[in-house]
Coordinates of C-alpha atoms in Angstrom, one line a residue:
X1 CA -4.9 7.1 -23.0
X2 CA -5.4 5.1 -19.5
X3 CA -8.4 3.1 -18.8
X4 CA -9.2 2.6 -14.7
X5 CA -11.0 0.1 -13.0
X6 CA -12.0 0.0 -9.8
X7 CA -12.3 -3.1 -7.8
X8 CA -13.0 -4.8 -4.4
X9 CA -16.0 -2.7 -2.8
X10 CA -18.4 -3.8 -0.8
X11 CA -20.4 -3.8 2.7
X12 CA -18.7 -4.8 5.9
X13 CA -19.5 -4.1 9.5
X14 CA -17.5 -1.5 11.3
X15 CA -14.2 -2.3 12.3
X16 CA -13.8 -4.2 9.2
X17 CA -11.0 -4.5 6.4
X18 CA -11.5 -4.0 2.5
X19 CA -8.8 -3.5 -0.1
X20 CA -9.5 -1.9 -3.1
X21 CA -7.9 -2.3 -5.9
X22 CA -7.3 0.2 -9.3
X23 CA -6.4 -1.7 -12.4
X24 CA -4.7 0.3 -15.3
X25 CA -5.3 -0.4 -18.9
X26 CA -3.8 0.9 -22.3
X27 CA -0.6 1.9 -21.4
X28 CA 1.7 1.7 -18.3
X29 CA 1.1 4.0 -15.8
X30 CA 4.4 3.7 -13.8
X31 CA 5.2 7.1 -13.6
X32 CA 1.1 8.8 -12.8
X33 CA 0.5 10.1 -9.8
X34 CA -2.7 7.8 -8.7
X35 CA -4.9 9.2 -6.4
X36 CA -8.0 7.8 -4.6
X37 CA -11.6 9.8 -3.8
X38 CA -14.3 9.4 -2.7
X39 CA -17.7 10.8 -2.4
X40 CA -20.8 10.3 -0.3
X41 CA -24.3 10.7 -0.5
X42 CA -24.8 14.7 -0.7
X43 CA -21.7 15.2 -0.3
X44 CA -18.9 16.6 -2.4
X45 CA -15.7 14.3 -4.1
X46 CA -12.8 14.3 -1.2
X47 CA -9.4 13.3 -1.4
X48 CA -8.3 10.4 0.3
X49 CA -4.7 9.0 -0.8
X50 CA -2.5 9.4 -3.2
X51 CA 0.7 7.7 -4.5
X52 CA 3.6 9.1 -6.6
X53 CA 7.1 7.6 -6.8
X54 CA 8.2 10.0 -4.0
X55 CA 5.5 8.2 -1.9
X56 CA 1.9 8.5 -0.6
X57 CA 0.0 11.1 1.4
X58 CA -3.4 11.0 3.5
X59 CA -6.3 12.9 4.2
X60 CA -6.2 13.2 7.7
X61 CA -9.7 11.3 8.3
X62 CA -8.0 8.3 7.2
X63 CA -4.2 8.4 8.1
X64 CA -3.1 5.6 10.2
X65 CA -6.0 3.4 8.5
X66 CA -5.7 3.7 4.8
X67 CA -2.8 2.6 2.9
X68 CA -2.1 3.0 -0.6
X69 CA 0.2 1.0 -2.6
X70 CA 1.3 0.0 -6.2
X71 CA 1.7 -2.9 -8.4
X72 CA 3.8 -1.6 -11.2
X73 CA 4.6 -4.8 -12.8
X74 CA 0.2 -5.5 -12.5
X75 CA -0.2 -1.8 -13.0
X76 CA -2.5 -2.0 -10.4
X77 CA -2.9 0.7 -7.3
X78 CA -4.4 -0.8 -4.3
X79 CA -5.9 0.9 -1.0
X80 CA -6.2 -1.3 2.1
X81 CA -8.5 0.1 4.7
X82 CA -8.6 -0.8 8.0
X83 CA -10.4 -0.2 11.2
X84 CA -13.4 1.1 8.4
X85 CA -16.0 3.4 10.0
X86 CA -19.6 4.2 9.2
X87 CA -18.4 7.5 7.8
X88 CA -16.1 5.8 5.3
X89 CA -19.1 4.6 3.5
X90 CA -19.4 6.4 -0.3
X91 CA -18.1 5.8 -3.8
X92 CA -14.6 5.0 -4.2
X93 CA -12.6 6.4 -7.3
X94 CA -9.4 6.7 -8.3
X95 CA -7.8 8.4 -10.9
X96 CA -4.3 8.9 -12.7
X97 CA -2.6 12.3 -13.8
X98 CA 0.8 13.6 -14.4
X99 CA 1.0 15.0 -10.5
X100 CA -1.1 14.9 -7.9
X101 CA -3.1 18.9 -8.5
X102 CA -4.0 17.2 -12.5
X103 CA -6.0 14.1 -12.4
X104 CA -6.6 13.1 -16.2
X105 CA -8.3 10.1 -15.7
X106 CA -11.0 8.5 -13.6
X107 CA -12.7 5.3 -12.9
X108 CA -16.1 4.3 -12.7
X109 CA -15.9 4.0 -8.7
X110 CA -17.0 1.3 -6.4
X111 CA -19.3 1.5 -3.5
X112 CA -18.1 0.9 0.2
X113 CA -20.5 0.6 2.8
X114 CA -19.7 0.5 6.3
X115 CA -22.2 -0.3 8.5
X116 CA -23.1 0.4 12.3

């Protein structure tokens, strides 16, 4: 079993920086795939990044300003976003699965709000 936790949401103004951060629990999660989603207000849960140990891959409405990375030793993920946008705002989760198409586990989420 793996317990997540997501940290390090927030508000800041456009343009602005957050890292969030996705703290493992129970057992080491070395070898999951750990994805990050997100989802706005009326909007359905999108993909954002995701990190195995061949690498990480972006949704298009964040490449070049998202970057995920992992802790192992902390067993902690982390996604630092920069150049935020308004549209960036919703509720951050990630999750942890065997490969990136089966997510077993999720977090609770945290809230990022960019504003205007």
């Amino acid at each position: 079993q793996v317990q997540l936790v997501e940290s390090g949401g927030g508000l800041v103004q456009a343009g602005g920086s957050l890292r969030l951060s996705c703290a493992a629990s129970g057992r080491t999660f070395s070898t999951y795939a750990v994805g990050w989603f997100r989802q706005a207000p009326g909007k359905e849960r999108e993909f954002v990044a995701a990190i195995t140990r061949s690498g990480g891959g972006y949704a298009d409405s964040v490449k070049g300003r998202f970057t995920i990375s992992r802790d192992n030793p902390k067993n902690t993920v982390y996604l630092q976003m920069n150049s935020l946008k308004p549209e960036d705002t919703a509720v951050y989760y990630c999750a942890a699965g065997t490969s990136t198409i089966q997510y077993d586990y999720w977090g609770q989420g945290t809230q990022v709000t960019v504003s205007s």
